[in-house]
XYZ file of C-alpha atoms in Angstrom:
383
model
C 147.152 -63.884 95.317
C 144.425 -61.783 93.846
C 145.110 -59.181 91.229
C 145.567 -56.536 93.977
C 147.016 -58.365 96.667
C 149.691 -58.645 93.571
C 150.131 -55.048 93.251
C 149.877 -54.495 96.869
C 152.779 -57.111 97.834
C 154.850 -54.915 94.851
C 154.222 -51.503 95.689
C 155.952 -52.894 99.035
C 159.242 -53.383 96.932
C 158.925 -49.662 97.197
C 160.166 -49.049 93.331
C 159.165 -47.721 90.374
C 159.715 -51.244 88.524
C 157.141 -52.273 90.637
C 155.047 -49.455 89.843
C 154.858 -49.918 86.415
C 154.533 -53.683 86.646
C 151.250 -52.149 88.110
C 149.958 -49.969 85.490
C 151.486 -51.816 82.434
C 153.105 -48.715 81.366
C 156.347 -48.938 79.667
C 159.681 -47.312 80.882
C 162.041 -45.390 78.919
C 165.415 -44.141 79.059
C 166.809 -40.637 80.172
C 169.186 -38.026 77.837
C 172.041 -39.080 80.632
C 171.751 -42.570 79.711
C 171.815 -41.959 75.643
C 174.641 -39.722 76.277
C 176.628 -42.485 78.224
C 175.119 -45.545 75.821
C 176.519 -43.176 72.727
C 179.330 -41.884 74.188
C 180.741 -45.900 75.148
C 179.898 -46.872 71.982
C 182.200 -43.903 69.972
C 185.369 -44.394 72.858
C 185.037 -47.737 72.182
C 185.682 -47.369 68.612
C 188.223 -44.714 68.667
C 189.988 -47.573 70.861
C 189.757 -50.541 68.685
C 188.256 -49.621 65.818
C 185.079 -50.917 65.865
C 181.721 -49.743 67.400
C 179.864 -52.276 69.122
C 175.869 -51.871 68.000
C 174.334 -52.536 70.067
C 176.336 -51.414 72.967
C 175.371 -52.130 76.517
C 175.468 -49.959 79.539
C 174.942 -50.499 82.686
C 172.940 -47.858 85.474
C 173.216 -46.189 88.823
C 170.607 -48.795 89.980
C 172.241 -51.781 88.020
C 169.865 -52.451 84.797
C 172.187 -53.351 81.758
C 169.951 -51.823 78.949
C 171.311 -52.537 75.426
C 171.023 -49.650 72.675
C 171.107 -49.827 68.788
C 173.257 -47.099 67.110
C 171.474 -44.731 64.540
C 174.145 -42.961 63.339
C 178.722 -43.705 64.053
C 181.622 -42.252 62.052
C 185.268 -42.615 62.769
C 188.362 -40.527 61.952
C 191.006 -43.014 63.576
C 193.381 -41.602 66.162
C 191.022 -38.575 65.977
C 188.199 -38.370 67.180
C 184.685 -41.076 67.036
C 180.777 -40.352 66.849
C 178.201 -42.826 68.285
C 174.474 -41.448 68.322
C 171.325 -43.077 69.913
C 167.755 -42.173 69.699
C 165.782 -41.412 72.698
C 163.284 -43.780 73.718
C 161.192 -42.696 76.390
C 159.033 -45.197 76.601
C 155.077 -44.570 76.988
C 155.849 -41.008 78.905
C 155.346 -37.825 77.245
C 158.567 -36.344 77.429
C 159.608 -33.346 74.409
C 162.870 -35.289 73.921
C 160.998 -38.727 72.789
C 162.834 -39.564 69.484
C 166.149 -37.065 69.569
C 169.177 -37.905 68.569
C 171.841 -37.714 71.026
C 175.174 -37.677 69.978
C 178.865 -38.220 71.228
C 181.867 -37.185 69.908
C 184.987 -38.719 71.857
C 188.468 -37.216 71.537
C 191.643 -38.146 73.057
C 193.454 -35.358 75.314
C 196.930 -35.557 76.499
C 197.704 -37.749 79.647
C 196.295 -36.722 82.796
C 193.607 -34.717 81.233
C 190.782 -36.632 82.732
C 187.129 -36.470 81.156
C 186.164 -32.980 79.908
C 183.143 -32.426 78.357
C 181.998 -30.098 75.809
C 178.165 -28.620 74.442
C 178.020 -29.409 70.756
C 174.576 -28.298 68.922
C 171.168 -28.865 71.110
C 173.006 -28.836 74.547
C 172.591 -25.973 76.395
C 175.232 -23.588 78.475
C 174.802 -23.121 82.142
C 174.568 -18.915 82.619
C 172.806 -18.384 85.927
C 173.500 -19.556 89.297
C 171.976 -21.732 91.159
C 171.841 -24.437 88.956
C 174.257 -28.003 90.102
C 176.515 -26.724 87.788
C 178.896 -23.770 87.335
C 178.174 -21.047 85.328
C 179.820 -21.774 81.842
C 179.230 -25.143 81.752
C 177.651 -27.363 79.688
C 174.494 -28.262 80.605
C 175.160 -32.062 81.629
C 174.318 -32.847 85.130
C 176.190 -34.387 87.744
C 174.411 -38.225 87.595
C 175.376 -38.187 83.851
C 178.759 -36.733 83.687
C 179.589 -39.889 86.831
C 178.384 -42.215 84.596
C 180.101 -41.509 81.613
C 183.277 -41.127 83.625
C 182.596 -44.702 85.079
C 182.366 -45.893 81.171
C 185.000 -44.280 79.888
C 186.807 -45.714 82.560
C 186.185 -49.318 81.714
C 186.782 -48.730 78.285
C 189.960 -47.867 78.669
C 191.151 -50.748 81.210
C 189.216 -52.991 78.800
C 191.396 -51.898 75.783
C 193.976 -49.322 76.739
C 195.318 -51.744 79.559
C 194.629 -51.343 82.941
C 195.813 -47.862 85.210
C 195.805 -46.367 81.333
C 193.721 -44.177 81.882
C 190.858 -42.146 80.064
C 191.912 -39.026 79.048
C 189.085 -37.597 76.612
C 187.272 -34.873 75.762
C 183.206 -35.608 75.188
C 180.916 -33.130 72.938
C 177.292 -33.977 73.366
C 174.722 -32.751 71.235
C 170.958 -33.321 70.385
C 169.744 -32.542 66.608
C 167.235 -29.539 66.807
C 167.547 -29.090 70.525
C 167.593 -25.994 70.435
C 164.275 -26.008 68.951
C 163.079 -28.584 71.477
C 165.027 -27.119 74.503
C 161.946 -23.847 73.802
C 159.503 -25.892 75.253
C 160.854 -26.723 78.715
C 162.034 -24.169 81.443
C 165.462 -24.374 80.206
C 165.396 -20.802 78.835
C 163.740 -19.493 81.831
C 166.445 -21.083 83.854
C 169.563 -19.324 81.801
C 170.213 -22.728 80.216
C 170.933 -21.353 76.347
C 171.456 -23.240 73.550
C 169.896 -26.429 74.070
C 168.561 -29.267 76.081
C 170.052 -30.394 79.104
C 171.817 -34.064 79.475
C 169.819 -35.184 82.569
C 168.844 -38.492 85.108
C 169.572 -39.893 88.150
C 168.907 -43.587 87.522
C 168.726 -43.633 83.979
C 165.387 -44.418 83.761
C 162.079 -42.656 82.798
C 159.245 -43.296 84.389
C 156.327 -43.037 82.328
C 153.975 -39.926 84.117
C 150.493 -40.941 84.723
C 148.408 -39.889 87.065
C 145.867 -41.900 88.037
C 148.491 -44.927 88.182
C 150.963 -43.553 89.964
C 148.066 -42.059 92.753
C 146.884 -45.916 93.045
C 150.308 -47.140 93.652
C 150.720 -44.541 96.256
C 147.421 -45.472 97.740
C 148.267 -49.090 97.306
C 151.570 -48.405 98.755
C 149.828 -46.402 102.254
C 147.578 -49.730 102.309
C 150.231 -52.234 102.308
C 152.479 -49.916 105.099
C 149.285 -50.261 107.472
C 149.277 -53.370 107.199
C 152.561 -54.823 107.901
C 152.117 -52.471 111.202
C 154.072 -49.224 110.382
C 153.607 -46.611 112.138
C 156.112 -44.374 110.729
C 155.908 -43.628 106.763
C 157.995 -41.595 104.744
C 157.112 -39.859 101.380
C 159.171 -38.826 99.311
C 160.303 -37.176 95.959
C 162.652 -39.396 94.448
C 165.187 -41.784 94.823
C 167.880 -39.164 96.413
C 164.954 -38.532 99.449
C 164.247 -42.257 99.982
C 167.904 -42.491 100.864
C 167.620 -40.082 103.255
C 165.246 -40.871 105.144
C 166.741 -44.579 105.368
C 169.525 -42.682 106.515
C 167.501 -40.583 109.088
C 165.189 -43.084 110.509
C 165.984 -46.547 109.167
C 162.874 -46.688 107.741
C 162.059 -50.666 106.186
C 161.320 -50.364 102.258
C 157.714 -50.422 102.919
C 157.546 -47.687 104.752
C 158.419 -45.493 101.731
C 156.265 -44.072 99.270
C 157.272 -42.970 96.465
C 154.647 -40.043 96.288
C 156.781 -37.602 93.391
C 154.782 -34.658 92.774
C 151.423 -36.037 94.057
C 152.100 -34.997 97.823
C 148.105 -33.588 97.694
C 147.484 -37.560 96.687
C 149.751 -38.837 99.804
C 148.047 -36.246 102.586
C 144.628 -36.698 101.240
C 144.948 -41.360 101.402
C 146.398 -40.819 104.736
C 143.738 -38.189 106.153
C 141.528 -40.923 105.468
C 144.004 -44.053 106.447
C 145.878 -42.270 109.420
C 149.187 -43.460 110.593
C 150.763 -42.345 113.800
C 153.679 -40.040 111.831
C 155.079 -39.435 108.686
C 158.026 -38.010 107.228
C 157.358 -35.773 104.077
C 161.167 -35.631 102.192
C 162.351 -34.276 99.210
C 164.128 -30.745 97.314
C 163.984 -28.032 98.471
C 162.369 -26.408 95.380
C 159.480 -28.578 95.730
C 158.929 -28.222 98.926
C 158.522 -24.739 98.900
C 155.653 -25.236 96.406
C 153.914 -27.403 99.443
C 154.832 -24.772 101.782
C 153.139 -22.187 99.503
C 149.898 -24.272 99.085
C 150.566 -26.145 95.976
C 149.770 -30.271 96.292
C 150.817 -31.151 92.809
C 154.663 -30.459 92.666
C 154.987 -30.793 88.865
C 156.865 -27.937 87.036
C 153.869 -27.804 84.555
C 151.360 -27.139 87.473
C 153.164 -25.100 89.846
C 156.303 -23.307 89.970
C 158.675 -21.620 92.785
C 157.261 -18.960 94.252
C 160.276 -16.314 94.707
C 158.055 -13.708 96.455
C 156.753 -16.766 98.621
C 161.051 -17.267 99.893
C 161.434 -13.260 99.925
C 158.313 -13.457 102.316
C 159.350 -16.524 104.283
C 162.923 -14.936 104.910
C 161.634 -12.216 106.050
C 160.374 -13.814 109.180
C 163.544 -15.179 109.786
C 165.798 -12.122 109.814
C 166.174 -11.239 106.459
C 166.671 -7.408 105.696
C 164.612 -5.947 102.695
C 167.954 -5.955 100.199
C 167.848 -9.775 100.830
C 164.191 -9.648 100.246
C 165.017 -8.236 96.829
C 167.740 -10.601 96.034
C 165.534 -13.376 96.795
C 162.823 -12.540 94.342
C 165.068 -11.594 91.892
C 167.164 -15.292 92.161
C 167.143 -17.122 89.330
C 166.128 -21.016 91.439
C 164.996 -22.028 94.441
C 168.588 -23.384 95.668
C 170.073 -19.649 94.530
C 167.708 -18.305 97.250
C 168.446 -20.738 99.605
C 172.071 -19.877 99.147
C 171.522 -16.385 99.707
C 170.078 -17.099 102.682
C 172.934 -19.390 104.106
C 175.279 -16.774 103.506
C 173.383 -14.511 105.222
C 172.647 -16.909 108.271
C 169.060 -17.256 107.350
C 167.384 -20.635 107.957
C 165.255 -20.858 104.777
C 165.580 -24.450 104.788
C 164.233 -24.201 108.572
C 161.529 -22.296 107.739
C 160.431 -23.800 104.153
C 160.598 -27.259 105.886
C 157.945 -25.514 108.737
C 155.613 -23.842 106.257
C 155.233 -27.355 104.317
C 154.844 -29.007 107.677
C 152.122 -26.699 108.464
C 150.071 -26.940 105.119
C 150.040 -30.979 105.076
C 148.773 -30.514 108.697
C 146.193 -28.016 107.321
C 145.170 -30.888 104.388
C 145.261 -33.436 107.358
C 142.427 -31.773 108.971
C 143.074 -32.831 112.223
C 143.552 -36.714 111.510
C 145.611 -38.337 114.059
C 149.017 -37.854 112.178
C 151.915 -36.481 113.696
C 153.877 -34.846 110.905
C 157.785 -33.693 109.729
C 159.594 -31.882 106.601
C 162.951 -32.660 105.759
C 164.379 -30.789 102.500
C 166.891 -31.627 100.327
C 169.683 -30.616 97.819
C 169.968 -32.410 94.778
C 173.571 -34.359 96.522
C 170.718 -35.597 99.448
C 172.296 -33.135 102.133
C 169.636 -32.037 104.385
C 169.180 -27.898 104.369
C 166.082 -27.939 106.035
C 163.608 -29.702 108.663
C 160.785 -29.267 110.815
C 159.725 -30.511 114.489
C 157.587 -33.037 114.497
C 154.177 -31.667 114.875
């Protein structure tokens, strides 16, 4: 098989690992993966007196990376701290090289796992994020990863059924300073960075390489006789379209933020039907006419959302609240409470924008908007 043929075959697998083989870029690890590794090492030391170094964790997709410890401190029976240096691979990530620390302390039986924000980790101060106001900015998937790993450590070293009742305090050295280069201050996350990641893996951001892999994905789908493909912004949206339409893996296009790349290539290489699926906030950018959905190049336009909501029955008071909303998700929640179908309106506007980019190509389009959990919050008809 030729090099191009091998690249196309890799893309048919539909995963980002295949894309990295194609681009030659080195992946890295999210802050959530680093925090999980540090937590696992610290809790193991708290129970056994020894820090595992390197410490191995299991990521949501089954990878088992090992992390070297950069710092360890044990106060027997009281607390243990471990830290790892974040390696973002070939991604231009502002947190690359940051020291992520986890301090684990025992709690009374039945307390469960409690998260705290230490120095350099932010606290949520505004609604509209997937965490309650007052919570440390540790996103849901990293929280679940840490819960699962401390439970495994408890089962292994404290006996099955012992339970993991611990307080986990996460810190990032210089995190407050680094956070100034992120959107956290604008989102109302104060004091530092967020602990993020849905897969644990940082995919290197390369425009030309990613767009090329999108094109190869379309080529492979067409070669396989697929008449319905889906452009998805991430793994959650991929799961959604598979559940909705039972699409095979080689019909899934990992478009990331590059909606325009999918639409322009499909315009020249048509398929019968294209479904675009992604987070509500990202697709609201497409609805407003943005073809690059990355946060550094386009922002959610709350004024646009307010105007769109007005076409669905929102009064001026609600429109003002949408304009002042902290996030797109907060605007969506405001409209849901008022029975204004903002999700559907965004999906319809995004579909119409996609059709405009397709310029009459024989492609039928529909759009599905989801929330962070993968719940469908808006959809358009096929047109």
